Structures are given as structure tokens and as C-alpha cells.
Short mmCIF file of C-alpha atoms in Angstrom, two decimals:
data_model
loop_
_atom_site.label_atom_id
_atom_site.label_comp_id
_atom_site.label_asym_id
_atom_site.label_seq_id
_atom_site.Cartn_x
_atom_site.Cartn_y
_atom_site.Cartn_z
CA MET C 511 86.46 91.91 94.21
CA SER C 512 84.04 94.83 94.35
CA ALA C 513 83.99 97.59 91.78
CA SER C 514 85.20 100.13 94.35
CA ASP C 515 88.14 97.88 95.31
CA ARG C 516 89.07 97.49 91.64
CA GLN C 517 88.80 101.24 91.10
CA ALA C 518 91.04 101.82 94.11
CA ALA C 519 93.72 99.46 92.78
CA GLU C 520 93.59 101.19 89.40
CA ALA C 521 93.88 104.61 91.04
CA LEU C 522 96.98 103.49 92.95
CA ALA C 523 98.57 102.20 89.74
CA ALA C 524 97.87 105.55 88.09
CA GLY C 525 99.65 107.43 90.88
CA GLY C 526 96.49 108.58 92.66
CA LEU C 527 95.62 108.67 96.33
CA VAL C 528 93.04 106.30 97.82
CA ILE C 529 91.11 106.34 101.09
CA LEU C 530 91.63 102.80 102.35
CA PRO C 531 90.04 101.07 105.36
CA THR C 532 92.16 99.13 107.82
CA GLU C 533 91.28 97.53 111.13
CA THR C 534 93.14 100.32 112.99
CA VAL C 535 92.17 103.61 111.28
CA TYR C 536 91.38 104.74 107.74
CA GLY C 537 94.47 105.41 105.65
CA LEU C 538 95.30 107.71 102.75
CA ALA C 539 97.14 105.32 100.47
CA ALA C 540 99.57 105.69 97.57
CA ASP C 541 102.08 103.63 95.62
CA ALA C 542 105.10 103.42 97.96
CA ALA C 543 107.50 103.38 95.00
CA ASN C 544 106.09 106.55 93.43
CA ALA C 545 107.77 109.56 95.04
CA ASP C 546 105.34 111.98 93.41
CA ALA C 547 102.35 110.07 94.81
CA VAL C 548 103.98 109.92 98.25
CA ALA C 549 104.63 113.66 98.08
CA ALA C 550 100.93 114.16 97.33
CA ILE C 551 100.10 112.40 100.62
CA PHE C 552 102.36 114.78 102.52
CA GLU C 553 100.72 117.70 100.74
CA ALA C 554 97.16 116.48 101.44
CA LYS C 555 97.95 115.85 105.11
CA GLY C 556 100.30 118.77 105.70
CA ARG C 557 102.60 116.15 107.21
CA PRO C 558 106.25 116.86 108.18
CA ARG C 559 108.47 115.10 105.68
CA PHE C 560 110.81 113.76 108.35
CA ASN C 561 108.02 111.53 109.65
CA PRO C 562 108.30 108.06 108.01
CA LEU C 563 105.31 106.21 106.56
CA ILE C 564 104.30 102.58 107.05
CA ALA C 565 104.49 100.31 104.03
CA HIS C 566 101.40 98.08 103.77
CA VAL C 567 101.70 94.75 101.98
CA ALA C 568 99.35 91.86 101.22
CA ASP C 569 101.25 89.14 103.09
CA ALA C 570 104.41 88.31 105.03
CA ALA C 571 106.26 87.15 101.90
CA ALA C 572 105.74 90.59 100.38
CA ALA C 573 107.04 92.16 103.60
CA GLU C 574 110.29 90.25 103.31
CA ARG C 575 110.74 91.53 99.78
CA VAL C 576 111.00 95.09 101.12
CA ALA C 577 112.56 94.45 104.56
CA VAL C 578 115.26 92.18 106.00
CA PHE C 579 113.70 89.99 108.69
CA ASP C 580 115.63 88.00 111.28
CA ALA C 581 114.17 85.09 113.26
CA ARG C 582 112.48 87.36 115.82
CA ALA C 583 110.88 89.52 113.14
CA ARG C 584 109.50 86.38 111.49
CA ALA C 585 108.19 85.14 114.83
CA LEU C 586 106.37 88.44 115.37
CA ALA C 587 104.94 88.35 111.85
CA ASP C 588 103.77 84.76 112.27
CA ALA C 589 102.07 85.58 115.57
CA PHE C 590 100.42 88.92 114.82
CA TRP C 591 99.90 89.25 111.04
CA PRO C 592 97.56 90.05 109.46
CA GLY C 593 96.87 92.55 112.21
CA PRO C 594 97.62 95.81 113.99
CA MET C 595 101.40 95.49 114.37
CA THR C 596 104.14 97.20 112.35
CA ILE C 597 107.71 95.89 112.19
CA VAL C 598 110.61 98.27 111.59
CA ALA C 599 113.54 96.39 110.04
CA PRO C 600 116.46 97.13 107.70
CA ALA C 601 115.26 98.15 104.24
CA ARG C 602 115.90 95.56 101.53
CA ASP C 603 114.25 97.12 98.46
CA ARG C 604 114.72 100.90 98.53
CA VAL C 605 112.87 101.29 95.25
CA ALA C 606 109.65 99.56 96.31
CA VAL C 607 109.48 101.95 99.29
CA CYS C 608 110.99 105.21 98.10
CA ASP C 609 113.34 107.42 100.07
CA LEU C 610 110.62 109.99 100.80
CA ALA C 611 108.34 107.31 102.26
CA ARG C 612 111.18 106.10 104.51
CA ALA C 613 112.10 109.69 105.51
CA GLY C 614 115.60 108.98 104.20
CA LEU C 615 116.19 106.19 106.73
CA ASP C 616 117.96 102.88 106.11
CA SER C 617 115.05 101.10 107.79
CA VAL C 618 111.47 100.52 106.67
CA ALA C 619 108.26 100.17 108.67
CA VAL C 620 106.02 97.44 107.25
CA ARG C 621 102.80 95.65 108.16
CA VAL C 622 100.11 93.33 106.79
CA PRO C 623 96.76 94.96 107.64
CA GLY C 624 94.04 92.87 109.24
CA HIS C 625 91.25 94.35 107.09
CA ALA C 626 90.41 91.95 104.24
CA ARG C 627 89.44 94.71 101.81
CA ALA C 628 92.70 96.55 102.40
CA ARG C 629 94.64 93.40 101.56
CA ALA C 630 92.44 92.78 98.51
CA VAL C 631 93.16 96.26 97.13
CA ILE C 632 96.90 95.94 97.82
CA ASP C 633 96.99 92.47 96.23
CA ALA C 634 95.14 93.71 93.13
CA PHE C 635 97.49 96.68 92.88
CA GLY C 636 100.41 94.26 92.95
CA GLY C 637 102.86 96.40 94.91
CA THR C 638 103.51 98.09 98.22
CA VAL C 639 101.42 101.02 99.42
CA VAL C 640 102.00 103.58 102.12
CA ALA C 641 98.84 104.50 104.01
CA PRO C 642 99.19 106.98 106.87
CA SER C 643 95.97 107.92 108.63
CA ALA C 644 93.59 109.81 106.33
CA ASN C 645 93.49 112.96 108.45
CA ARG C 646 95.24 116.28 108.25
CA SER C 647 98.51 116.04 110.17
CA GLY C 648 98.15 116.33 113.92
CA ARG C 649 94.37 115.81 113.86
CA PRO C 650 92.55 112.80 115.35
CA SER C 651 92.77 109.80 113.05
CA PRO C 652 89.53 108.88 111.20
CA THR C 653 87.90 105.64 112.25
CA THR C 654 84.80 106.00 110.03
CA PHE C 655 84.52 106.39 106.28
CA ALA C 656 82.67 109.72 106.65
CA ASP C 657 85.41 111.23 108.81
CA ALA C 658 88.13 110.09 106.39
CA VAL C 659 86.31 111.66 103.43
CA GLU C 660 85.75 114.86 105.41
CA GLU C 661 89.45 115.14 106.24
CA THR C 662 91.25 114.25 102.98
CA GLY C 663 88.61 113.05 100.53
CA ALA C 664 89.17 116.04 98.25
CA ALA C 665 92.68 114.74 97.53
CA ALA C 666 91.64 111.13 96.82
CA ALA C 667 91.03 109.64 93.40
CA ALA C 668 89.09 106.73 94.94
CA ALA C 669 87.68 105.72 98.30
CA VAL C 670 86.75 102.36 99.82
CA ASP C 671 84.09 102.22 102.55
CA GLY C 672 85.07 99.37 104.85
CA GLY C 673 82.78 100.29 107.74
CA PRO C 674 83.88 101.44 111.21
CA CYS C 675 87.42 100.48 112.19
CA ALA C 676 87.41 97.61 114.65
CA VAL C 677 90.54 98.59 116.60
CA GLY C 678 90.43 102.39 116.50
CA VAL C 679 94.05 103.25 117.36
CA GLU C 680 97.08 103.00 115.10
CA SER C 681 99.22 99.87 114.97
CA THR C 682 101.79 98.87 117.54
CA VAL C 683 105.25 99.66 116.12
CA VAL C 684 108.18 97.38 117.01
CA SER C 685 111.71 97.74 115.68
CA VAL C 686 113.90 94.68 115.16
CA LEU C 687 117.30 96.22 114.56
CA ASP C 688 120.87 95.60 115.69
CA GLY C 689 119.98 92.49 117.66
CA ARG C 690 117.30 94.05 119.87
CA VAL C 691 113.54 94.44 119.84
CA ALA C 692 112.21 97.88 120.81
CA LEU C 693 108.66 99.12 121.33
CA LEU C 694 108.43 102.41 119.43
CA ARG C 695 104.67 102.99 119.59
CA PRO C 696 102.10 101.16 121.74
CA GLY C 697 98.97 99.83 120.08
CA ALA C 698 96.43 97.01 120.11
CA VAL C 699 99.14 94.36 120.24
CA THR C 700 100.28 94.99 123.80
CA ALA C 701 103.77 95.02 125.28
CA GLU C 702 102.79 92.00 127.37
CA GLU C 703 101.86 90.03 124.26
CA LEU C 704 105.10 90.98 122.54
CA GLU C 705 107.26 90.12 125.55
CA ALA C 706 105.59 86.73 125.87
CA LEU C 707 106.98 85.94 122.43
CA VAL C 708 110.38 87.72 122.22
CA GLY C 709 111.28 88.53 125.82
CA PRO C 710 111.91 91.94 127.43
CA LEU C 711 111.50 94.93 125.12
CA ASP C 712 113.73 97.95 124.77
CA ARG C 713 111.32 100.85 125.37
CA GLY C 714 112.50 103.12 122.52
CA GLY C 715 116.26 102.83 122.59
CA GLY C 716 116.76 106.03 120.61
CA GLU C 717 114.89 104.64 117.60
CA GLY C 718 111.67 106.66 117.97
CA HIS C 719 112.43 108.64 114.80
CA ARG C 720 111.89 105.43 112.82
CA SER C 721 108.19 105.33 113.77
CA PRO C 722 105.28 107.52 112.68
CA GLY C 723 103.06 109.20 115.24
CA ARG C 724 105.88 110.44 117.47
CA LEU C 725 105.31 114.21 117.27
CA ALA C 726 104.76 115.99 120.58
CA LEU C 727 101.39 117.38 119.46
CA HIS C 728 99.61 114.67 117.52
CA TYR C 729 96.07 113.30 117.16
CA ALA C 730 94.82 116.66 118.44
CA PRO C 731 91.38 118.22 117.91
CA ASP C 732 91.07 122.00 117.63
CA ALA C 733 89.86 122.30 121.24
CA PRO C 734 92.57 121.86 123.91
CA VAL C 735 92.64 118.46 125.57
CA ARG C 736 92.96 118.00 129.34
CA ILE C 737 93.68 114.47 130.51
CA GLU C 738 93.09 112.54 133.76
CA ALA C 739 90.19 114.87 134.53
CA GLU C 740 87.83 114.17 137.43
CA ALA C 741 85.09 116.43 136.03
CA ALA C 742 84.46 118.98 133.29
CA THR C 743 84.91 122.67 133.99
CA ALA C 744 82.61 125.35 132.49
CA GLY C 745 82.46 125.00 128.72
CA GLU C 746 84.30 121.67 128.56
CA ILE C 747 83.03 118.30 127.36
CA LEU C 748 84.10 115.35 129.51
CA LEU C 749 84.92 112.06 127.81
CA GLY C 750 84.20 109.59 130.57
CA PHE C 751 85.53 106.12 131.27
CA GLY C 752 83.87 103.60 133.55
CA PRO C 753 80.48 103.39 135.26
CA GLY C 754 78.80 106.66 136.17
CA VAL C 755 81.52 108.95 134.81
CA GLY C 756 80.06 111.86 132.85
CA ASP C 757 77.33 111.95 130.21
CA PRO C 758 76.80 108.49 128.64
CA ARG C 759 76.82 110.14 125.18
CA TRP C 760 80.46 111.07 125.70
CA SER C 761 81.65 107.86 127.36
CA LEU C 762 84.68 106.08 125.94
CA SER C 763 83.35 102.97 127.66
CA ALA C 764 80.68 103.02 130.35
CA SER C 765 81.70 99.50 131.39
CA GLY C 766 85.42 100.33 131.58
CA ASP C 767 86.33 98.13 128.58
CA LEU C 768 89.68 99.21 127.11
CA ARG C 769 88.99 97.78 123.65
CA GLU C 770 85.71 99.66 123.46
CA ALA C 771 87.49 102.82 124.63
CA ALA C 772 90.18 102.47 121.95
CA ALA C 773 87.57 101.98 119.23
CA ASN C 774 85.65 105.08 120.40
CA LEU C 775 88.58 107.39 121.17
CA PHE C 776 89.15 109.27 117.92
CA ARG C 777 85.47 109.31 116.97
CA LEU C 778 84.50 110.93 120.27
CA LEU C 779 87.35 113.44 120.11
CA ARG C 780 86.06 114.47 116.68
CA GLU C 781 82.40 114.59 117.72
CA ALA C 782 83.21 116.60 120.84
CA ASP C 783 85.32 119.00 118.79
CA ARG C 784 82.39 119.67 116.45
CA GLU C 785 80.49 121.07 119.45
CA LYS C 786 83.10 123.88 119.67
CA PRO C 787 83.74 123.44 123.41
CA VAL C 788 86.17 125.52 125.45
CA GLY C 789 88.10 122.29 125.92
CA ILE C 790 87.82 118.51 125.98
CA ALA C 791 88.46 116.85 129.33
CA VAL C 792 89.18 113.12 129.41
CA ALA C 793 88.74 110.93 132.48
CA ALA C 794 91.62 108.78 133.67
CA VAL C 795 92.10 105.54 131.73
CA PRO C 796 94.17 102.66 133.18
CA THR C 797 97.66 102.30 131.69
CA THR C 798 97.64 98.49 131.60
CA GLY C 799 97.36 96.50 128.35
CA LEU C 800 95.66 98.47 125.58
CA GLY C 801 95.39 101.40 128.01
CA GLU C 802 99.06 102.14 127.31
CA ALA C 803 98.20 102.93 123.67
CA ILE C 804 95.12 104.96 124.63
CA ASN C 805 97.11 107.07 127.09
CA ASP C 806 99.91 107.55 124.58
CA ARG C 807 97.42 109.02 122.07
CA LEU C 808 95.79 111.17 124.76
CA ARG C 809 99.12 112.57 125.99
CA ARG C 810 100.02 113.51 122.43
CA ALA C 811 96.59 115.03 121.82
CA ALA C 812 97.27 117.18 124.89
CA GLY C 813 100.81 118.00 123.70
CA PHE C 814 102.55 116.32 126.63
CA VAL C 815 104.88 113.92 124.82
CA GLY C 816 108.05 114.85 122.99
#
């Protein structure tokens, strides 16, 4: 274990906040059992307290110590962990993930991150951590160490540089409650992949409040975002998608690759915003596969989703 990983684990044990890399986005982590530390996350992010946080654990066995898994939840965990999928299930240990972290709910959102250094820090800490994206609430999530430090580094007692995030959008969130499986937030694990394992999904089922990232205006830069744009208007920057669309510097993926677009999305929103444009226009992105998650984030950045 590196010195920075050890320092991060010690900071968590002392009740401090830690910038932590994951494969999805950088997180601002704290001891999930420590209500004061969790409150410090909300303060650093300016995050609404009704929005639940995801509990990050080192392995599936640790997940079952904080959540009650049925056979379908275990099948999902076996198939997609470690990785970019969060399972919402009934809470088992309401001390390990405090009431504030769960937003007062009787359920808990839990995942095993795919980033090896994140798991190493969590394992060395020896408990459960919550790690919402390390940005100020409503802003684009940071997918580089520099952006995470710029956003919330002043509040962190330690920071781990794990390089650029490989996935670039937050985890898929699936609830396994009351005998049904519902997709609460699309992500890198697609609906098609989930349905191949557990059958047809309930697309929300009134359980959206159990997932983070569901605010109407979320992931938003300071400049207004206009989606499904064919071209930029005066003063706008166009984020293109596909061959020949816009300036290559601002292309989500010149080849039309959805995984490349997801990995570039938040970084390009941030970089475009630093140019102080009148607005940020985004070319149409297909809604199939990972495109569902990309379009979900774009609609929320534009304030179109309730």
C-alpha cells in the first residue's frame, strides 16, 4: 500500500474527508458510520440532505453486512462487482451506514468500486465509506484528480491520485426491494446487461428517492446547457459526437464511441465552462446502451428531468 493510501485510511478513521478515485468519478469519502463526518461532506458539497449517499465497501461480503441481499441481489453482485453498479436493498446495519447517509430511509445503496486503490483504502480503513462525487452539488462530477481537488480539495484531509477515471459517469443504480428489480439511475452497466441476468426491469417504480443523482438540475456547469443541438449559436461551444461534428477539441467522441463519450463528458463540460461561453450546446447522442446514461446526465445538466 502506498503512503498516500495509508494516509487516506488514517484520515477516514480520524473522521476526516478524503478525495478518493473510483472507476466512475472521483469521490469525497468519509466514514459512513460517523454522522459528523457525513455532515461535513454535505457541507463541503452544499448537497441537499434528503439525497442519499452510496456506501462503498471492499467486497461483496462487506456489502451483505450492511444490506439484506436476496438471490437476485447476489446474482447482480456476482456478475458486476467490483464495478460501476450500485444495489439498493433493505438496510441491515443502520449503525455502519448512519441515518444521515441513508437520508433517513430504511434502505441502503451499496457498491464495491472497480478501482483497486479505492478498495485498498477502504480495506485498510476497515469499515464502510460514503463517497459521493467530489464536486460541489449540482456541478459536473470530477473525472480527474485536478478537477476533484479544485472542487472540494479544501475540505479534504487527504487525497489519492488514481489517474483519470476509466468510466466517467456515475454508477448504475438498481433497487432490489419488495420482490422487484428497478433501474433507478442508468450507468455503465446497461439495462440490457441487467435484464439479461434478472429479466425485465421496473423503470423507477416510485423508488427514485432512494438513489443519488435524481435532482432535476444536476451535473450542471455554470453556462446553460442545450442538448440535441445541430450546431452552436453565437457565443456557444458545441460538444460534438460522431465524425465531422464540430471542433475536434470539443468532441465527446469523433468516432461515435459511447464509452469514449462517457469518459469525456464531465471533463469537456468543465473545460468548456472555463471558457465562459454564452452556453454549451451538445450534439445528439444515441440513447442505446451506455447512451442512456449519457443522455440522462445531459438532460439533468440542462434541467429537463424531475
